[in-house]
XYZ file of C-alpha atoms in Angstrom:
768
model
C 11.955 112.734 124.612
C 12.224 109.169 123.316
C 14.437 110.353 120.459
C 16.546 112.368 122.882
C 17.082 109.343 125.119
C 17.917 107.212 122.118
C 20.594 109.644 120.926
C 22.063 109.910 124.424
C 22.211 106.129 124.666
C 23.816 105.824 121.225
C 26.456 108.442 122.100
C 27.273 106.765 125.392
C 27.405 103.307 123.842
C 29.631 104.577 120.975
C 32.352 105.307 123.533
C 32.818 101.555 124.079
C 33.814 100.596 120.473
C 35.958 103.748 120.168
C 37.868 102.808 123.312
C 38.057 99.148 122.281
C 39.138 99.838 118.717
C 41.579 102.555 119.776
C 43.162 100.360 122.444
C 43.449 97.460 120.003
C 45.052 99.630 117.327
C 47.363 101.178 119.929
C 48.556 97.772 121.156
C 48.870 96.378 117.626
C 50.727 99.485 116.450
C 53.138 99.207 119.354
C 53.798 95.549 118.581
C 54.247 96.242 114.869
C 56.831 98.917 115.629
C 58.564 96.611 118.124
C 58.675 93.950 115.404
C 60.057 96.499 112.921
C 62.726 97.537 115.430
C 63.701 93.888 115.913
C 63.784 93.233 112.147
C 65.685 96.432 111.330
C 68.126 95.828 114.190
C 68.858 92.302 112.990
C 69.282 93.546 109.427
C 71.695 96.284 110.554
C 73.603 93.854 112.794
C 73.836 91.313 109.987
C 75.189 93.906 107.573
C 77.724 95.148 110.118
C 78.797 91.586 110.980
C 79.336 90.840 107.289
C 81.335 94.060 106.828
C 83.520 93.329 109.861
C 84.056 89.705 108.772
C 85.001 90.978 105.321
C 87.441 93.489 106.865
C 89.046 90.795 109.029
C 89.288 88.400 106.085
C 90.813 91.118 103.916
C 93.383 91.835 106.651
C 94.369 88.166 106.773
C 94.755 88.109 102.975
C 96.867 91.278 102.982
C 99.156 89.871 105.658
C 99.567 86.668 103.647
C 100.445 88.602 100.486
C 102.942 90.780 102.352
C 104.503 87.762 104.078
C 105.156 86.104 100.699
C 107.066 89.105 99.297
C 110.691 88.422 98.456
C 112.098 91.221 100.627
C 110.185 89.953 103.686
C 111.549 86.459 103.108
C 115.106 87.784 102.803
C 114.769 89.752 106.050
C 113.296 86.778 107.918
C 116.210 84.565 106.788
C 118.773 86.920 108.352
C 120.286 86.146 111.724
C 121.815 88.591 114.180
C 123.789 90.208 111.336
C 123.958 92.174 109.113
C 121.967 94.846 110.918
C 118.537 95.511 109.396
C 119.009 99.276 109.569
C 121.877 99.068 107.065
C 120.016 97.050 104.425
C 118.155 98.584 101.446
C 115.494 95.849 101.792
C 114.449 97.420 105.104
C 113.715 100.768 103.423
C 111.721 98.981 100.722
C 109.714 97.183 103.410
C 109.053 100.471 105.216
C 107.607 101.821 101.990
C 105.460 98.696 101.575
C 104.102 99.037 105.117
C 103.384 102.731 104.548
C 101.551 101.957 101.288
C 99.560 99.205 102.989
C 98.381 101.440 105.841
C 97.726 104.380 103.515
C 95.658 102.308 101.076
C 93.200 101.000 103.676
C 91.622 103.658 105.957
C 90.593 101.013 108.491
C 94.225 100.104 109.244
C 95.892 101.953 112.114
C 99.462 100.644 111.731
C 101.571 97.660 110.650
C 104.897 96.293 111.955
C 107.396 93.575 111.079
C 109.146 92.038 114.103
C 112.568 90.368 113.660
C 113.192 87.941 116.513
C 116.959 87.355 116.202
C 117.794 91.079 116.272
C 114.774 92.032 118.459
C 114.023 94.808 115.944
C 110.689 96.244 114.793
C 110.279 97.768 111.312
C 107.360 100.194 110.943
C 106.371 102.629 108.226
C 108.067 105.376 110.276
C 111.200 103.866 111.768
C 113.433 100.870 112.420
C 114.078 100.472 116.125
C 114.770 98.048 118.934
C 111.579 96.327 120.106
C 112.297 97.244 123.706
C 112.799 100.974 123.036
C 109.608 102.293 124.650
C 110.289 105.944 123.860
C 110.521 105.381 120.089
C 108.172 102.396 120.010
C 105.726 102.488 122.942
C 103.463 99.681 121.653
C 104.797 96.695 123.618
C 101.714 94.721 124.703
C 101.715 92.321 121.720
C 105.261 90.993 122.264
C 104.462 88.533 125.117
C 101.530 87.155 123.108
C 103.816 86.578 120.089
C 106.365 84.659 122.164
C 103.613 82.577 123.785
C 102.088 81.833 120.355
C 105.512 80.709 119.101
C 105.821 78.404 122.116
C 102.419 76.883 121.247
C 103.430 76.785 117.558
C 100.500 78.913 116.367
C 100.596 80.250 112.819
C 98.456 83.341 113.475
C 96.037 84.791 116.005
C 93.814 87.819 116.772
C 94.018 90.124 119.798
C 90.833 92.089 120.521
C 90.606 94.573 121.984
C 94.037 96.114 122.584
C 95.181 99.614 123.519
C 97.971 101.168 121.428
C 99.812 104.118 123.003
C 101.429 106.833 120.904
C 104.516 108.923 121.654
C 102.426 111.389 123.707
C 101.000 108.663 125.953
C 97.458 108.733 124.510
C 95.895 105.344 123.838
C 93.736 104.156 120.947
C 91.682 100.975 120.810
C 92.665 98.556 118.029
C 92.104 94.994 116.867
C 95.421 93.261 116.170
C 96.165 90.435 113.734
C 99.515 88.655 114.132
C 101.017 86.255 111.554
C 104.133 84.415 112.706
C 106.922 84.044 110.140
C 108.179 82.307 108.147
C 105.095 80.547 106.846
C 104.857 76.954 108.148
C 107.804 77.625 110.435
C 109.557 75.170 112.713
C 111.361 77.984 114.522
C 109.781 81.455 114.721
C 111.967 84.110 113.034
C 109.585 87.040 113.350
C 106.003 88.226 113.063
C 103.847 90.541 110.972
C 101.538 92.705 113.106
C 98.555 94.600 111.604
C 96.367 96.863 113.758
C 92.773 97.760 112.769
C 91.358 100.975 114.231
C 88.122 100.134 116.075
C 86.836 103.621 115.249
C 86.539 102.526 111.598
C 84.165 99.752 112.722
C 82.167 102.211 114.828
C 81.792 104.448 111.752
C 80.076 101.571 109.902
C 76.995 102.316 112.032
C 75.340 105.156 110.093
C 71.902 105.135 111.731
C 69.605 103.105 113.953
C 66.076 101.735 113.300
C 63.348 104.394 112.985
C 66.047 107.089 113.340
C 66.317 106.420 117.072
C 69.236 107.302 119.324
C 70.446 103.743 119.799
C 73.771 102.161 120.658
C 75.972 99.406 119.250
C 78.325 97.019 121.077
C 80.784 94.504 119.642
C 82.003 91.974 122.222
C 84.931 89.577 121.863
C 84.657 85.825 122.402
C 85.487 86.521 126.062
C 82.757 89.236 126.133
C 85.169 92.160 126.368
C 83.893 95.328 124.620
C 85.730 95.864 121.322
C 83.572 98.628 119.821
C 81.004 100.943 121.419
C 79.141 103.224 119.005
C 76.088 105.459 118.894
C 74.492 107.422 121.725
C 75.647 104.779 124.207
C 79.250 104.722 123.038
C 80.479 104.710 126.632
C 78.293 102.280 128.589
C 79.139 102.325 132.293
C 80.552 99.199 133.937
C 77.322 98.247 135.725
C 75.200 98.477 132.562
C 77.884 96.653 130.568
C 77.788 93.751 133.030
C 73.998 93.545 132.627
C 74.345 93.503 128.844
C 76.973 90.743 129.007
C 74.837 88.644 131.380
C 71.834 89.004 129.064
C 73.934 88.156 125.993
C 75.315 85.023 127.640
C 71.831 83.853 128.631
C 69.989 84.818 125.420
C 69.820 83.086 122.074
C 70.507 85.273 119.021
C 67.381 83.859 117.354
C 65.118 85.073 120.169
C 63.103 88.238 119.780
C 64.803 91.332 121.194
C 64.348 91.208 124.990
C 63.928 94.275 127.185
C 66.880 95.153 129.393
C 66.611 97.591 132.294
C 69.732 99.737 132.555
C 70.589 102.486 134.978
C 68.954 105.332 133.044
C 66.262 103.617 130.973
C 64.915 100.343 129.590
C 66.320 99.158 126.243
C 65.546 96.606 123.538
C 68.603 94.332 123.152
C 69.128 92.620 119.774
C 71.946 90.078 119.466
C 73.822 88.627 116.481
C 76.802 86.241 116.757
C 79.550 85.698 114.201
C 80.445 82.114 113.377
C 83.833 83.282 112.044
C 85.340 84.529 115.318
C 82.531 84.019 117.883
C 82.195 87.781 118.417
C 78.829 89.113 119.598
C 77.117 92.127 118.019
C 74.511 93.825 120.223
C 72.200 96.750 119.397
C 70.452 98.812 122.094
C 67.255 100.730 121.216
C 65.231 102.734 123.802
C 62.142 100.707 124.774
C 59.896 103.779 124.722
C 60.353 104.264 120.956
C 57.279 102.172 119.941
C 54.954 104.129 122.243
C 56.337 107.410 120.881
C 55.391 106.482 117.331
C 51.783 105.640 118.288
C 51.401 108.521 120.743
C 49.378 110.515 118.215
C 46.931 107.618 117.840
C 46.548 107.500 121.611
C 45.769 111.217 121.727
C 43.136 110.870 118.980
C 41.397 108.025 120.851
C 41.305 110.039 124.084
C 40.059 113.154 122.263
C 37.299 111.193 120.522
C 36.185 109.671 123.825
C 36.028 113.060 125.528
C 34.138 114.561 122.594
C 31.542 111.789 122.594
C 31.097 112.147 126.353
C 30.537 115.897 125.991
C 27.971 115.339 123.256
C 26.118 112.835 125.416
C 26.148 115.291 128.320
C 24.909 118.091 126.074
C 21.977 115.999 124.912
C 20.821 115.789 128.505
C 19.976 119.537 128.416
C 18.615 120.159 124.972
C 15.768 118.690 123.001
C 16.147 116.696 119.850
C 14.725 119.547 117.767
C 17.143 122.098 119.202
C 20.041 119.656 118.861
C 19.107 119.098 115.228
C 19.125 122.832 114.504
C 22.453 123.228 116.324
C 23.965 120.413 114.293
C 22.721 122.045 111.101
C 24.346 125.307 112.129
C 27.633 123.541 112.986
C 27.540 121.738 109.648
C 27.083 124.996 107.783
C 30.121 126.411 109.594
C 32.291 123.334 109.008
C 31.504 123.059 105.335
C 31.760 126.830 104.886
C 28.549 126.943 102.953
C 28.423 130.715 103.359
C 24.659 130.635 103.841
C 24.603 132.004 107.366
C 21.071 132.509 108.591
C 20.261 136.088 109.694
C 19.701 136.712 113.361
C 16.009 137.354 112.734
C 15.535 133.670 111.771
C 17.349 132.289 114.828
C 15.009 130.362 117.062
C 14.694 132.362 120.268
C 14.466 129.090 122.151
C 18.173 128.370 121.333
C 19.399 131.442 123.214
C 20.135 129.598 126.491
C 22.228 127.015 124.583
C 23.994 129.355 122.156
C 27.267 129.447 124.115
C 27.380 125.649 124.344
C 26.910 125.258 120.602
C 29.587 127.880 119.877
C 32.026 125.967 122.073
C 31.203 122.772 120.208
C 31.785 124.576 116.908
C 35.184 125.764 118.076
C 36.118 122.324 119.360
C 35.233 120.598 116.106
C 36.991 123.326 114.099
C 40.108 122.785 116.211
C 39.867 119.036 115.666
C 39.658 119.542 111.892
C 42.680 121.848 111.967
C 44.574 119.140 113.837
C 43.552 116.608 111.186
C 44.792 118.954 108.431
C 48.074 119.393 110.309
C 48.526 115.628 110.625
C 47.837 115.229 106.899
C 50.472 117.896 106.178
C 53.018 116.062 108.328
C 52.180 112.838 106.532
C 52.808 114.438 103.136
C 56.047 115.938 104.464
C 57.307 112.501 105.528
C 56.290 110.757 102.301
C 59.778 111.206 100.675
C 61.420 109.652 103.753
C 58.962 106.768 103.676
C 59.600 106.340 99.965
C 63.393 106.235 100.500
C 63.011 103.737 103.338
C 60.766 101.619 101.137
C 63.279 101.598 98.246
C 66.238 100.942 100.552
C 64.464 97.956 102.072
C 63.704 96.587 98.609
C 67.351 96.968 97.530
C 68.455 95.085 100.648
C 66.179 92.140 99.905
C 62.895 92.973 101.672
C 60.863 93.882 98.576
C 58.666 90.788 98.731
C 57.503 91.567 102.278
C 56.908 95.244 101.477
C 55.030 94.392 98.301
C 52.327 92.595 100.288
C 51.335 95.809 102.065
C 48.796 98.164 100.553
C 51.372 100.950 100.425
C 53.888 98.639 98.756
C 51.479 97.463 96.059
C 50.376 100.996 95.214
C 53.954 102.290 95.209
C 55.259 99.548 92.924
C 52.566 100.328 90.383
C 53.035 104.093 90.567
C 56.832 103.945 90.334
C 57.529 101.308 87.727
C 54.409 99.754 86.244
C 55.140 96.439 84.534
C 58.550 97.287 83.009
C 61.882 95.559 83.554
C 64.081 97.131 86.217
C 67.837 97.768 86.197
C 69.840 99.066 89.160
C 72.995 101.190 88.826
C 75.348 102.123 91.669
C 77.251 105.406 91.269
C 80.476 105.592 93.298
C 82.698 108.623 93.820
C 86.246 108.147 92.463
C 89.392 108.983 94.395
C 89.614 112.674 95.289
C 92.462 114.469 93.511
C 94.284 117.629 94.468
C 92.808 120.796 92.990
C 89.362 119.280 92.442
C 85.991 120.741 93.396
C 85.558 118.246 96.225
C 87.828 117.193 99.043
C 88.055 114.140 101.273
C 85.095 114.269 103.638
C 82.719 115.812 101.058
C 81.231 112.424 100.064
C 77.736 113.206 101.399
C 77.618 116.577 99.630
C 78.835 114.970 96.409
C 76.235 112.180 96.623
C 73.444 114.730 97.121
C 74.636 116.692 94.057
C 74.824 113.524 91.920
C 71.323 112.489 93.046
C 69.919 115.840 91.875
C 71.741 115.560 88.531
C 70.361 112.053 87.939
C 66.800 113.137 88.734
C 67.013 116.091 86.322
C 68.643 114.044 83.528
C 66.238 111.112 83.686
C 63.073 113.152 84.327
C 61.925 113.131 80.700
C 63.930 110.098 79.487
C 63.158 107.038 81.632
C 61.082 106.479 84.784
C 63.819 106.592 87.418
C 64.042 106.518 91.192
C 67.181 107.529 93.104
C 68.136 106.734 96.673
C 71.303 107.103 98.775
C 72.474 103.770 100.162
C 75.790 103.375 101.974
C 78.444 105.115 99.833
C 76.502 104.860 96.567
C 73.907 106.884 94.704
C 71.570 104.116 93.523
C 69.583 104.592 90.279
C 66.573 102.332 89.594
C 65.607 102.523 85.900
C 62.328 101.266 84.487
C 62.893 100.150 80.884
C 59.974 98.727 78.875
C 62.257 96.602 76.685
C 64.819 95.846 79.409
C 67.632 96.708 76.979
C 71.054 96.736 78.633
C 72.452 98.980 75.897
C 69.821 101.584 76.810
C 70.870 101.311 80.448
C 74.531 101.775 79.521
C 73.669 104.844 77.443
C 71.912 106.323 80.465
C 74.919 105.500 82.678
C 77.340 107.115 80.212
C 75.163 110.236 80.100
C 75.209 110.473 83.903
C 78.969 109.871 84.040
C 79.781 112.611 81.503
C 77.331 115.110 83.017
C 78.732 114.655 86.530
C 82.271 115.277 85.301
C 81.197 118.349 83.303
C 79.265 120.063 86.087
C 80.934 118.808 89.283
C 84.530 118.547 87.957
C 84.710 115.113 89.561
C 84.652 111.611 88.106
C 82.503 108.640 89.099
C 82.475 104.921 88.377
C 79.060 103.354 87.713
C 78.280 99.668 88.251
C 75.365 98.272 86.202
C 73.325 95.277 87.400
C 71.292 92.767 85.436
C 67.674 93.434 84.330
C 65.032 91.900 86.631
C 61.339 91.289 86.005
C 59.864 92.057 89.416
C 60.241 94.557 92.211
C 60.906 91.708 94.668
C 64.075 90.797 92.693
C 65.428 94.350 92.766
C 68.099 93.383 95.302
C 69.601 90.936 92.757
C 70.328 93.746 90.303
C 71.651 95.955 93.126
C 74.028 93.230 94.341
C 75.271 92.793 90.756
C 76.009 96.514 90.455
C 77.876 96.663 93.773
C 79.805 93.485 92.995
C 80.842 94.920 89.630
C 82.394 97.886 91.463
C 84.132 95.651 94.008
C 85.554 93.210 91.452
C 86.767 96.067 89.270
C 89.376 96.975 91.900
C 92.002 98.035 89.344
C 89.845 100.766 87.811
C 91.298 104.176 87.063
C 87.922 105.847 87.456
C 85.464 107.647 85.153
C 83.986 104.497 83.612
C 80.927 102.245 83.491
C 81.449 98.619 84.563
C 79.145 95.666 83.951
C 78.127 92.804 86.206
C 79.058 90.389 83.422
C 82.338 88.491 83.277
C 83.858 87.731 79.934
C 81.167 89.599 77.970
C 81.900 92.283 75.407
C 81.051 94.935 77.931
C 83.734 93.489 80.228
C 86.463 92.048 77.935
C 88.808 89.284 79.037
C 91.938 90.633 80.685
C 95.171 89.513 78.965
C 98.068 88.396 81.181
C 100.645 90.991 82.137
C 103.879 90.617 80.063
C 106.242 90.068 82.983
C 108.988 88.843 80.635
C 109.023 92.111 78.680
C 109.033 94.070 81.941
C 112.096 92.109 83.095
C 113.881 92.850 79.812
C 113.099 96.571 80.167
C 114.504 96.588 83.713
C 117.679 94.806 82.516
C 118.177 97.329 79.691
C 117.691 100.207 82.134
C 120.449 98.790 84.348
C 122.806 98.714 81.340
C 121.689 102.267 80.371
C 121.247 101.338 76.703
C 118.512 103.777 75.632
C 118.171 102.269 72.154
C 117.461 98.772 73.443
C 115.159 100.205 76.116
C 113.155 101.928 73.387
C 112.814 98.661 71.443
C 111.619 96.720 74.498
C 109.116 99.463 75.360
C 107.723 99.308 71.811
C 107.289 95.534 72.233
C 105.437 96.246 75.481
C 102.982 98.565 73.679
C 102.596 96.294 70.617
C 101.617 93.390 72.871
C 98.629 95.294 74.257
C 97.745 96.665 70.821
C 97.569 93.089 69.521
C 95.378 92.082 72.483
C 93.081 95.092 71.819
C 93.245 96.197 75.432
C 90.974 99.192 76.264
C 92.748 102.373 77.260
C 91.657 102.319 80.908
C 93.131 98.836 81.346
C 96.202 99.814 79.316
C 96.823 102.637 81.765
C 96.695 100.089 84.611
C 99.386 97.941 82.944
C 101.619 100.947 82.354
C 101.022 101.873 85.985
C 102.301 98.423 86.966
C 105.420 98.997 84.863
C 105.849 102.373 86.569
C 105.646 100.685 89.982
C 108.381 98.221 88.955
C 110.528 101.108 87.726
C 110.116 103.127 90.925
C 110.679 100.038 93.064
C 114.070 99.537 91.395
C 114.909 103.184 92.139
C 113.957 102.779 95.796
C 116.984 100.539 96.236
C 119.088 103.653 95.673
C 116.784 105.856 97.789
C 117.082 108.639 95.197
C 113.529 109.166 93.900
C 113.585 112.878 94.689
C 116.726 113.406 92.612
C 115.346 111.620 89.566
C 111.886 113.253 89.761
C 112.347 116.568 91.607
C 109.009 118.233 92.418
C 107.169 115.699 90.240
C 104.530 113.030 90.782
C 104.708 110.491 87.921
C 101.439 108.847 89.022
C 99.474 112.095 88.714
C 101.090 112.934 85.366
C 100.170 109.535 83.943
C 96.523 109.892 84.995
C 96.152 113.007 82.790
C 97.001 111.127 79.556
C 94.109 110.169 77.274
C 95.643 108.066 74.449
C 97.770 104.937 74.226
C 100.359 106.513 71.891
C 100.752 109.456 74.266
C 101.216 106.977 77.099
C 104.096 105.108 75.415
C 105.899 108.285 74.286
C 105.460 109.926 77.680
C 106.714 106.829 79.482
C 109.916 106.741 77.425
C 110.552 110.492 77.393
C 109.583 111.412 80.958
C 110.470 108.212 82.842
C 112.817 105.866 81.015
C 115.306 108.484 79.786
C 115.732 110.292 83.161
C 116.000 106.996 85.052
C 118.460 105.475 82.576
C 120.698 108.551 82.586
C 120.566 108.821 86.347
C 121.552 105.170 86.781
C 124.381 105.612 84.262
C 125.715 108.603 86.223
C 125.198 106.737 89.488
C 127.158 103.724 88.234
C 130.026 105.913 87.043
C 130.095 107.762 90.340
C 129.840 104.496 92.258
C 132.620 102.974 90.142
C 134.929 105.931 90.762
C 134.126 105.809 94.458
C 134.846 102.084 94.714
C 138.073 102.378 92.713
C 139.252 105.257 94.891
C 138.498 103.352 98.074
C 140.015 100.171 96.644
C 143.269 101.994 95.867
C 143.333 103.302 99.436
C 142.563 99.815 100.792
C 145.428 98.297 98.765
C 147.804 101.021 99.938
C 146.934 100.271 103.573
C 147.018 96.469 103.297
C 149.477 95.723 100.475
C 151.788 93.901 102.878
C 149.060 91.338 103.648
C 148.042 88.400 101.510
C 145.604 90.468 99.435
C 143.021 88.771 97.232
C 140.189 89.877 94.982
C 137.649 88.213 97.306
C 138.980 90.159 100.314
C 138.462 93.519 98.589
C 135.021 92.481 97.241
C 133.856 91.433 100.729
C 135.101 94.694 102.199
C 133.029 96.779 99.763
C 130.121 94.277 99.614
C 130.294 93.824 95.841
C 130.994 90.824 93.651
C 134.513 89.736 92.659
C 133.576 89.982 88.987
C 132.520 93.604 89.477
C 135.811 94.522 91.214
C 137.782 92.763 88.487
C 135.849 94.580 85.744
C 136.266 97.966 87.446
C 140.067 97.553 87.766
C 140.357 96.510 84.163
C 138.366 99.550 82.973
C 140.165 102.117 85.144
C 143.784 100.872 85.126
C 144.036 98.630 82.077
C 145.345 95.895 84.385
C 143.897 93.035 86.337
C 143.620 93.269 90.112
C 146.678 91.020 90.656
C 148.724 92.983 88.108
C 147.866 96.263 89.829
C 148.728 94.942 93.335
C 151.989 93.425 92.050
C 153.049 96.659 90.348
C 152.117 98.661 93.497
C 154.285 96.361 95.645
C 157.245 96.581 93.276
C 157.047 100.381 93.376
C 157.224 100.145 97.171
C 160.207 97.768 96.853
C 162.028 100.203 94.569
C 161.464 103.034 97.063
C 162.786 100.919 99.934
C 165.826 99.847 97.897
C 166.733 103.487 97.340
C 165.777 104.950 100.725
C 166.751 102.220 103.206
C 169.634 99.859 103.963
C 167.325 96.876 104.433
C 168.344 93.569 102.896
C 166.335 91.917 100.142
C 164.946 89.386 102.643
C 163.875 92.135 105.033
C 162.213 94.096 102.211
C 160.397 90.942 101.038
C 159.021 90.423 104.539
C 157.892 94.075 104.775
C 156.188 94.004 101.393
C 154.358 90.728 101.977
C 156.335 88.171 100.004
C 157.091 84.860 101.675
C 160.812 84.897 100.833
C 163.520 86.817 98.972
C 163.520 84.408 96.003
C 159.838 85.163 95.303
C 160.498 88.919 95.441
C 163.535 88.619 93.133
C 161.541 86.544 90.618
C 158.600 88.996 90.504
C 160.891 92.073 90.442
C 162.990 90.713 87.567
C 159.843 89.840 85.589
C 158.604 93.440 85.744
C 161.877 95.422 85.707
C 164.069 92.886 83.801
C 166.785 93.245 86.459
C 167.171 91.931 90.010
C 166.568 94.124 93.106
C 170.312 94.070 93.848
C 171.174 95.258 90.339
C 168.538 98.014 90.630
C 170.081 99.258 93.902
C 173.619 99.125 92.461
C 172.705 101.090 89.343
C 170.889 103.720 91.411
C 173.912 104.084 93.722
C 176.273 104.410 90.763
C 174.207 107.182 89.238
């Protein structure tokens, strides 16, 4: 009985530490998860803030570059005439605006406003700024005029609603740069609209895969972007968020905020660039959800211990011992079940109780096995989260944990580490992948990398942002080995997926905590290599052999080529193009960079054609950009450029000039016939046709063999001869009709050409 009481006391007393330990672990677990939510939220907010600041800075740079273009300056210097719609520079600017918006997915639209003519040039049209039907976006105009009054150079408007032709509105952030630069009097403005949806799409996920929400507030606390599950916060909740943001400090730990439907954690981050506020909302019940299983285990253990203590009140120590032995044999599946004949008859009254205990413990073990299975199932996700955190700069903190230390050793040992970032190149027509298939493509590349590197180098892969990140463990830390691995991945992806990638390679690092340094190098290599044509491996180094120094672009040779094209001299064009190629051959420019330079020459060539607005006639059903991208050798590039571009353009311009010359001569003849009686001059005709006097003079000389004055004089004398024969007008009257100041001038000019006077000409004609 003493033993029985002792066991009962021990069982009852054991409930106290179980409850105490379980409660402590539950509270600590909840706080740890709350801390992780706060840390992850701040990390996500910081990354988003940096991305938005980068987007805004890039927009300001683009507007500055566009404002300094020659055609923009020419348009801004115009007054109320000539009309912008009649100028070729306006069509060129429309193309520039279209290219700008098309090249940056975050941009919604871009306009150029001309103040003197009250005209707006967009990528689609040229229209009056007050024409609401063709140009419904009017809300920025008052702000521009007010900014000009205050003599501002530029400003942001956020948020702003832009209506389309159907009346639907879209939220945008607008950047306005007043022109000209450093103006004293505003001539116009460049307006660039950023789609707020592109900022909302930067939020890929929320901490611990929760259904959170994201808010971006302006400096006046107006909502600019609302993303996530709470993308449309009601007015009452929004006011509570704004009040909390105004009162809170961004360095404080995430406070709890009670909204209409539920309580939320609110994490705040402010931008020093524009004073915008970034706020993340995470449901406050998320920490308790993640430790709910621990809570259930503590409660189950307490109930089980209570039942055991209660059971001991009815059975003796001896019987309890035999029951425990029987339960143990069942749990450990010893298979040595005692026959019924050996069962103590005294256990019969307690048999049902022991069976129930057996079933309860068996169920508890099954639950433990199930939890272990779930743990193993989530190990890959935990591993990815661990690697992502290390790449983003949290490797030192993770390495201090027991899981981090064991994982570092199991993944990489003591080798040097190199990070590579694999980025999908631009999608081309007819390829295996289309726009929007980025996630599918990244998953396929990840599988290819894992299979390729499985027996070559210890490698870990993880998807981070828009990159497939490879972490290579190299015993010698050789960069050449890393580049060989990158080249193998690049070629294999193209062979199997029919799609090209560009791979950025970071520097070797000695420790897992420095992994983010190599990752940043790899990403920066991709960003700095903005002129890439794709399907290449780029290094983090600048000026090294792996990333050779870029020679300057031969702008002088390009100008000579353009001049020869205008004169349509194919022989001289060929010579200048050979000089263009020999320059790069002397500089030992790699083919990928050579293709970029030829692409720049192609842009200059097409830009000159845009002045005539005849691209479709020169290249019917062709895309020169796509054709150039298929070439694989420098010699092919030069020959193709001359044969497929220079020759058609030169011949077209030659035909165009001849046609234009004939057209001008024909119209000039008609103009002279209509106005011969006036004081005609070469400048008057040139102004009428908007060409130079030298051009008109040259055209007349080529077509008639005479100068302009000689042709007009001969035309007038022919009119005089007709009037002498067909009318009875006097010489003075005829001189006045023809445009001569007096009869003596007419007689002098007539005698010089016909070698007789007008009177003698009339007399001879009458005599005949």
